[in-house]
Coordinates of C-alpha atoms and ligand atoms in Angstrom, one line a residue:
M1099 CA 0.1 -0.1 -0.1
H1100 CA 3.0 2.3 1.0
T1101 CA 4.8 1.4 -2.0
I1102 CA 1.6 2.1 -4.2
W1103 CA 1.3 5.5 -2.7
L1104 CA 4.6 6.2 -3.4
N1105 CA 4.4 5.4 -6.8
M1106 CA 1.6 7.5 -7.6
M1107 CA 3.4 10.5 -6.0
K1108 CA 4.8 13.3 -8.6
K1109 CA 8.5 12.9 -8.2
I1110 CA 10.4 16.2 -8.0
Y1111 CA 13.9 15.1 -9.2
A1112 CA 16.5 17.8 -7.9
D1113 CA 19.8 15.8 -8.3
H1114 CA 20.6 16.6 -11.9
A1115 CA 24.5 16.7 -10.9
A1116 CA 24.3 13.2 -10.0
T1117 CA 22.8 12.4 -13.6
T1118 CA 19.9 13.7 -16.0
N1119 CA 17.1 12.3 -18.0
V1120 CA 17.9 11.5 -21.6
D1121 CA 16.3 14.1 -23.7
E1122 CA 13.8 12.6 -26.2
L1123 CA 15.8 14.2 -29.2
V1124 CA 18.8 12.5 -27.7
L1125 CA 16.8 9.1 -27.6
D1126 CA 15.5 9.4 -31.0
S1127 CA 19.0 10.2 -32.6
M1128 CA 20.3 6.9 -30.9
I1129 CA 17.6 4.4 -31.8
P1130 CA 18.6 3.7 -35.2
F1131 CA 22.1 2.5 -34.0
L1132 CA 20.7 0.3 -31.6
N1133 CA 18.3 -1.3 -33.9
G1134 CA 19.2 -1.6 -37.7
R1135 CA 22.4 0.4 -38.1
Y1136 CA 24.6 -2.1 -36.0
E1137 CA 27.6 -2.6 -38.6
N1138 CA 31.0 -2.3 -37.0
P1139 CA 32.7 0.9 -38.4
S1140 CA 36.0 -0.9 -38.5
Q1141 CA 34.7 -2.9 -41.3
P1142 CA 35.4 -2.1 -44.9
Y1143 CA 32.3 -2.5 -46.3
S1144 CA 29.9 0.2 -47.5
G1145 CA 27.2 0.0 -44.7
A1146 CA 30.2 0.3 -42.1
Y1147 CA 31.4 3.1 -43.8
Q1148 CA 28.2 5.0 -43.1
I1149 CA 28.6 4.3 -39.5
K1150 CA 32.4 5.4 -39.6
K1151 CA 30.6 8.7 -41.4
E1152 CA 28.2 9.0 -38.5
L1153 CA 31.0 8.9 -36.0
Y1154 CA 32.9 11.7 -37.6
L1155 CA 29.9 13.9 -37.7
A1156 CA 29.4 13.4 -33.9
R1157 CA 33.1 13.8 -33.5
E1158 CA 32.5 17.3 -35.4
R1159 CA 29.3 18.4 -33.5
I1160 CA 31.1 17.9 -30.3
A1161 CA 34.0 19.6 -31.3
R1162 CA 31.9 22.8 -32.6
C1163 CA 30.4 23.0 -29.0
I1164 CA 33.7 23.5 -27.3
N1165 CA 35.7 25.1 -30.1
A1166 CA 38.0 22.4 -30.7
A1167 CA 39.1 20.2 -33.9
P1168 CA 37.4 16.9 -34.5
E1169 CA 40.6 15.1 -34.2
E1170 CA 41.4 16.5 -30.8
I1171 CA 38.1 14.5 -29.3
Y1172 CA 38.7 10.9 -28.1
F1173 CA 35.5 9.0 -27.1
T1174 CA 35.9 7.2 -23.6
S1175 CA 33.4 5.5 -21.3
G1176 CA 32.8 8.8 -19.2
G1177 CA 34.5 11.2 -16.8
T1178 CA 35.9 8.6 -14.9
E1179 CA 38.0 7.1 -17.6
S1180 CA 39.0 10.3 -19.1
N1181 CA 40.4 11.3 -15.9
N1182 CA 42.2 8.2 -15.0
W1183 CA 43.7 8.3 -18.7
V1184 CA 45.0 11.9 -18.3
L1185 CA 46.7 11.0 -14.9
Y1186 CA 48.0 7.6 -16.1
G1187 CA 48.9 8.7 -19.8
N1188 CA 51.0 11.7 -18.6
T1189 CA 52.9 9.6 -15.8
V1190 CA 53.6 6.0 -15.7
L1191 CA 52.4 5.3 -19.2
N1192 CA 54.8 7.7 -20.4
N1193 CA 57.5 6.3 -18.3
K1194 CA 57.8 9.6 -16.4
N1195 CA 58.0 9.9 -12.8
G1196 CA 56.8 13.2 -11.2
T1197 CA 54.1 14.7 -9.1
I1198 CA 50.5 15.5 -10.0
I1199 CA 49.3 18.8 -8.6
T1200 CA 45.5 18.9 -8.0
S1201 CA 43.0 20.4 -5.6
P1202 CA 41.4 18.9 -2.5
I1203 CA 37.9 19.2 -4.0
E1204 CA 38.4 16.9 -7.1
H1205 CA 36.0 14.1 -8.0
H1206 CA 37.0 10.7 -6.6
S1207 CA 38.1 9.6 -10.1
I1208 CA 41.1 12.1 -9.9
G1209 CA 41.8 11.7 -6.0
E1210 CA 41.6 7.8 -5.7
C1211 CA 43.5 7.8 -9.1
C1212 CA 46.4 9.8 -7.4
K1213 CA 46.3 7.1 -4.6
Q1214 CA 46.7 4.3 -6.8
L1215 CA 49.4 6.1 -9.0
S1216 CA 51.3 6.5 -5.7
K1217 CA 52.1 2.8 -6.0
F1218 CA 54.0 3.5 -8.7
G1219 CA 56.1 6.3 -7.1
I1220 CA 53.9 9.1 -8.6
T1221 CA 53.4 11.7 -5.6
T1222 CA 50.3 14.2 -5.4
K1223 CA 50.4 17.7 -4.1
T1224 CA 47.0 19.8 -3.4
V1225 CA 46.8 23.6 -3.8
D1226 CA 44.9 25.7 -1.0
V1227 CA 41.1 26.5 -1.6
D1228 CA 39.1 29.1 -0.1
A1229 CA 35.7 28.8 1.8
H1230 CA 34.0 28.5 -1.6
G1231 CA 36.5 26.2 -3.0
I1232 CA 38.4 28.5 -5.2
V1233 CA 41.9 27.6 -5.7
D1234 CA 44.6 29.7 -4.6
S1235 CA 46.7 30.5 -7.6
D1236 CA 49.8 31.7 -5.6
S1237 CA 49.6 28.2 -3.9
L1238 CA 49.7 26.6 -7.5
N1239 CA 52.7 28.8 -8.3
R1240 CA 54.6 27.5 -5.1
L1241 CA 53.7 24.0 -5.6
I1242 CA 55.2 23.6 -9.2
T1243 CA 58.6 22.4 -9.4
D1244 CA 60.9 20.7 -12.0
D1245 CA 59.3 17.2 -11.2
T1246 CA 55.6 18.2 -11.9
A1247 CA 54.2 15.8 -14.6
I1248 CA 50.7 17.6 -14.9
V1249 CA 48.1 20.1 -13.0
S1250 CA 44.7 18.8 -13.0
I1251 CA 42.1 21.2 -11.5
M1252 CA 38.4 20.9 -12.1
L1253 CA 36.3 23.4 -14.0
A1254 CA 33.3 23.2 -11.8
N1255 CA 32.9 21.2 -8.6
N1256 CA 30.3 18.7 -8.4
E1257 CA 29.1 19.1 -4.9
I1258 CA 29.2 22.8 -4.6
G1259 CA 29.4 24.0 -8.1
T1260 CA 32.3 26.4 -7.6
I1261 CA 33.5 27.7 -11.1
Q1262 CA 37.4 28.0 -11.0
N1263 CA 39.3 30.8 -12.6
I1264 CA 40.7 28.1 -15.0
K1265 CA 42.4 30.5 -17.5
E1266 CA 44.8 32.1 -14.7
L1267 CA 45.7 28.6 -13.6
V1268 CA 46.5 27.3 -16.8
K1269 CA 48.7 30.3 -17.4
I1270 CA 50.7 29.8 -14.6
A1271 CA 51.1 26.1 -15.2
H1272 CA 52.3 26.8 -19.0
Q1273 CA 54.8 29.7 -17.7
H1274 CA 56.5 26.8 -16.1
G1275 CA 56.1 24.4 -19.2
I1276 CA 53.7 22.1 -17.5
L1277 CA 50.6 20.5 -19.0
F1278 CA 46.8 21.2 -17.7
H1279 CA 43.9 19.2 -17.2
T1280 CA 40.5 20.3 -16.3
D1281 CA 37.8 18.0 -15.1
A1282 CA 34.9 19.7 -17.2
V1283 CA 32.1 17.0 -16.2
Q1284 CA 30.0 19.4 -14.2
A1285 CA 30.6 22.3 -16.3
L1286 CA 29.8 21.0 -19.9
G1287 CA 26.4 21.7 -21.2
H1288 CA 25.9 24.2 -18.2
I1289 CA 28.1 26.7 -19.0
P1290 CA 30.3 28.0 -22.2
V1291 CA 33.2 25.9 -22.5
D1292 CA 35.8 27.1 -25.1
V1293 CA 39.1 25.1 -25.1
K1294 CA 41.0 27.5 -27.0
D1295 CA 40.1 30.3 -24.5
L1296 CA 40.6 28.3 -21.4
D1297 CA 44.0 27.3 -23.1
V1298 CA 43.6 23.5 -21.7
D1299 CA 45.7 20.8 -22.9
F1300 CA 43.1 18.2 -21.9
L1301 CA 39.4 18.3 -20.9
S1302 CA 37.1 15.5 -19.7
S1303 CA 33.5 15.3 -20.2
S1304 CA 30.6 12.8 -19.5
A1305 CA 27.4 12.7 -21.2
H1306 CA 25.0 11.9 -18.4
K1307 CA 25.3 15.3 -17.0
Y1308 CA 23.9 16.9 -19.8
N1309 CA 20.8 14.9 -20.9
G1310 CA 23.0 12.4 -22.8
P1311 CA 23.3 8.7 -22.1
K1312 CA 25.4 7.0 -19.1
G1313 CA 28.7 5.4 -19.8
I1314 CA 30.0 7.6 -22.6
G1315 CA 32.3 10.5 -22.6
F1316 CA 35.0 12.2 -24.3
L1317 CA 38.7 13.6 -23.4
Y1318 CA 39.7 16.5 -25.2
V1319 CA 43.5 16.5 -26.1
R1320 CA 44.9 19.5 -27.6
K1321 CA 46.4 19.0 -31.1
G1322 CA 50.3 18.1 -30.9
I1323 CA 50.3 16.4 -27.5
D1324 CA 50.5 12.7 -27.8
I1325 CA 49.1 11.0 -24.8
A1326 CA 49.9 7.3 -24.3
P1327 CA 46.6 5.1 -24.4
L1328 CA 45.3 3.8 -21.2
I1329 CA 43.1 0.8 -23.1
V1330 CA 45.1 -0.9 -25.7
G1331 CA 44.0 -3.8 -28.1
G1332 CA 42.4 -2.1 -31.2
S1333 CA 43.1 0.9 -33.3
Q1334 CA 40.0 2.6 -32.6
E1335 CA 40.3 6.4 -31.7
N1336 CA 43.4 6.9 -33.8
N1337 CA 45.2 4.2 -31.8
H1338 CA 44.5 6.0 -28.7
R1339 CA 41.6 4.2 -27.2
A1340 CA 40.5 0.7 -27.9
G1341 CA 37.3 -0.9 -28.2
T1342 CA 34.3 -1.0 -30.5
E1343 CA 32.9 2.2 -30.6
N1344 CA 29.4 2.8 -28.6
I1345 CA 27.8 4.3 -31.8
A1346 CA 24.3 5.2 -30.4
S1347 CA 25.8 6.6 -27.2
I1348 CA 28.4 8.8 -29.0
V1349 CA 25.9 9.9 -31.3
G1350 CA 23.4 10.6 -28.4
M1351 CA 26.2 12.5 -26.6
S1352 CA 26.8 14.7 -29.5
V1353 CA 23.1 15.8 -29.9
A1354 CA 22.7 16.3 -25.9
L1355 CA 25.7 18.6 -25.9
E1356 CA 24.5 20.4 -29.0
L1357 CA 21.1 20.7 -27.7
N1358 CA 22.3 22.0 -24.2
C1359 CA 24.7 24.4 -26.0
K1360 CA 21.6 26.0 -27.8
R1361 CA 19.5 26.4 -25.1
M1362 CA 22.2 27.4 -22.4
T1363 CA 21.0 31.2 -22.0
E1364 CA 17.3 30.4 -21.6
F1365 CA 18.3 27.2 -19.3
T1366 CA 20.8 29.7 -17.1
Q1367 CA 18.3 32.1 -16.8
K1368 CA 15.7 29.7 -15.4
M1369 CA 17.8 28.1 -13.3
A1370 CA 18.9 31.5 -11.6
E1371 CA 15.4 32.2 -11.1
L1372 CA 14.6 28.9 -9.3
E1373 CA 17.6 29.1 -7.1
K1374 CA 16.5 32.6 -6.1
V1375 CA 13.0 31.2 -5.0
I1376 CA 14.7 28.6 -2.7
I1377 CA 17.4 30.8 -1.3
S1378 CA 14.7 33.6 -0.5
A1379 CA 12.6 31.1 1.0
F1380 CA 15.6 30.1 3.2
E1381 CA 16.4 33.6 4.0
K1382 CA 12.8 34.3 4.9
S1383 CA 12.5 31.5 7.3
D1384 CA 14.3 31.5 10.7
I1385 CA 16.2 28.4 9.8
E1386 CA 19.9 28.6 10.4
Y1387 CA 21.9 27.7 7.4
V1388 CA 25.0 28.4 5.8
Y1389 CA 25.2 28.6 1.8
N1390 CA 28.4 27.0 0.4
C1391 CA 28.5 27.8 -3.4
G1392 CA 30.7 30.4 -4.6
Q1393 CA 29.5 33.5 -6.2
K1394 CA 30.5 31.9 -9.5
H1395 CA 28.7 28.5 -9.7
I1396 CA 27.0 26.1 -11.6
P1397 CA 23.5 27.6 -12.2
G1398 CA 20.9 25.6 -10.2
L1399 CA 23.2 23.7 -8.2
I1400 CA 22.7 24.8 -4.6
N1401 CA 25.0 23.6 -1.6
V1402 CA 23.6 24.6 2.0
S1403 CA 24.3 23.2 5.3
F1404 CA 21.8 23.4 8.1
K1405 CA 22.6 23.7 11.8
N1406 CA 22.7 20.7 14.1
I1407 CA 20.6 18.3 11.7
S1408 CA 21.7 15.3 9.7
G1409 CA 21.9 15.7 6.0
E1410 CA 21.2 12.2 5.6
M1411 CA 17.9 12.3 7.7
I1412 CA 16.8 15.5 5.5
L1413 CA 17.5 13.5 2.2
H1414 CA 15.4 10.5 3.5
R1415 CA 12.5 13.0 5.0
L1416 CA 12.4 14.5 1.2
D1417 CA 12.5 11.2 -0.5
L1418 CA 9.5 10.3 1.6
K1419 CA 7.7 13.2 0.0
G1420 CA 9.0 12.4 -3.5
I1421 CA 11.8 15.0 -3.6
L1422 CA 15.1 13.9 -4.6
V1423 CA 18.2 15.7 -3.5
S1424 CA 21.6 14.4 -2.2
T1425 CA 23.8 14.8 0.6
G1426 CA 27.1 14.9 -1.4
S1427 CA 28.2 13.5 -4.7
A1428 CA 26.7 10.3 -6.3
C1429 CA 29.8 8.6 -5.5
N1430 CA 29.8 8.8 -2.1
G1431 CA 26.1 9.1 -1.5
Y1432 CA 25.9 5.9 0.4
K1433 CA 28.7 6.9 2.8
N1434 CA 27.3 8.6 6.2
E1435 CA 30.1 11.1 6.4
I1436 CA 31.3 14.6 5.8
S1437 CA 32.7 14.8 2.3
D1438 CA 36.2 16.1 1.4
V1439 CA 34.8 19.0 -0.1
I1440 CA 32.8 20.3 2.8
K1441 CA 35.8 19.5 5.2
S1442 CA 38.2 21.3 2.4
I1443 CA 35.9 24.4 2.7
K1444 CA 35.9 24.3 6.4
V1445 CA 32.0 24.2 7.0
S1446 CA 32.0 24.1 10.7
K1447 CA 31.1 21.1 12.5
E1448 CA 27.8 21.9 13.9
Y1449 CA 26.8 22.7 10.2
A1450 CA 28.8 20.1 8.2
E1451 CA 26.7 17.1 9.0
G1452 CA 23.5 19.0 7.8
T1453 CA 24.8 19.6 4.2
I1454 CA 22.5 18.7 1.2
R1455 CA 22.9 19.4 -2.5
I1456 CA 19.9 20.6 -4.3
S1457 CA 20.8 20.3 -8.3
L1458 CA 18.1 21.6 -10.5
G1459 CA 17.5 21.0 -14.2
I1460 CA 15.7 21.5 -17.3
D1461 CA 12.2 19.9 -16.3
N1462 CA 12.1 21.7 -12.8
T1463 CA 9.3 24.3 -12.2
F1464 CA 8.7 27.4 -10.2
E1465 CA 6.4 25.1 -8.3
D1466 CA 8.8 22.3 -7.8
A1467 CA 11.4 25.2 -6.3
V1468 CA 8.4 26.4 -3.9
L1469 CA 7.8 22.7 -2.9
I1470 CA 11.5 21.8 -2.2
A1471 CA 12.3 25.1 -0.4
N1472 CA 9.0 24.6 2.0
S1473 CA 9.4 20.9 2.3
I1474 CA 13.0 21.4 3.5
I1475 CA 12.1 24.2 5.9
D1476 CA 9.5 21.9 7.6
V1477 CA 11.9 19.1 8.0
V1478 CA 14.2 21.5 9.6
K1479 CA 12.0 23.1 11.8
S1480 CA 10.3 20.0 12.9
T1481 CA 13.6 18.5 14.3
N1482 CA 14.7 21.9 16.2
Ligands
PLP2655 N1 34.1 14.3 -12.8 C1 33.0 14.9 -11.8 C2 33.3 16.4 -11.6 C3 32.0 14.2 -11.6 O1 30.7 14.9 -11.1 C4 31.7 13.1 -12.2 C5 30.4 12.2 -11.8 O2 29.7 12.5 -10.9 C6 32.6 12.1 -12.8 C7 33.7 12.7 -13.1 C8 32.6 10.9 -13.1 O3 32.0 11.0 -14.5 P1 31.3 9.4 -15.0 O4 30.1 9.3 -14.2 O5 31.1 9.7 -16.4 O6 32.3 8.4 -14.7

């Protein structure tokens, strides 16, 4: 009975930083490659050649969205693989020792990868961040030495949405002749991204964060840089990433990115309005909270910490009302502990445990925002 009631409730999904729904147009673009057009693009016959052409068109579509050249785009299985590839490819796979410089608020696919690389003698240094997660550029300058292998700092954070001043950080790395990678998984499709303007050498992306399918992404590699392959055993992706291409998902990803780039202004405006609805409701109520996002953050991604309450409990109480939010990133959502990001930005102890992330998306409405805000206020008040 309880389950039936839950299923009948309107679900308000506000966890778009964890993943998004595949857009109808994206789905339509994928279907032919799942049913009918299944030839392997590596084969020499004409049907396969047509698929190869579709692959190229998808690569071109993606490249256009980030101001890259098609041959600078390498398809991967998503953000995690792209991040691992960059770090391995620029250290052990290149027979290079050295140090990786990164930030303390990176996604686990960077942090855990650095830990793994320590088994091969690669060390990691982390830059300082401020109370909103903004990297201190002086600390980057201080940490760079002759043995720095690569600098990897994310463009936008997945828990607090903070957007880094990547251009300034890249400039510092390049002044020392060091390559720069940015994890743009949370940024792409949400804010304009131009690889030439940012001047990055590598950029990671994942389709499921911008209304594309899961399990597909890409790595941008600046022309002229030769990164050693992580996955070998085939000549796909110009001999740099082996494995039969996931054509349906690649096409879907390209359509999703193009769609989100086209509607970005309208989308951003809507997200800012909905965010305002939620934050002003918190402001008007007498609940005690801290707002963890920086001034420049991903539109629609709100991270707040409430005083003397468990974020986990807020999440479950909202879930019972059909509202889906998160306490941190999807990767540590099951862990009942304060995330590294929240620790790094030094949210005080009485607030840290009461942290939740509300990440809005294209389908959320004004009514959703009002309901989310009022439900959170009710939950917080009911425990005080
Ligand atoms: N990097 C960031 C910033 C992310 O938010 C995520 C996913 O949450 C990833 C990397 C991993 O991407 P994927 O899920 O495609 O492996």
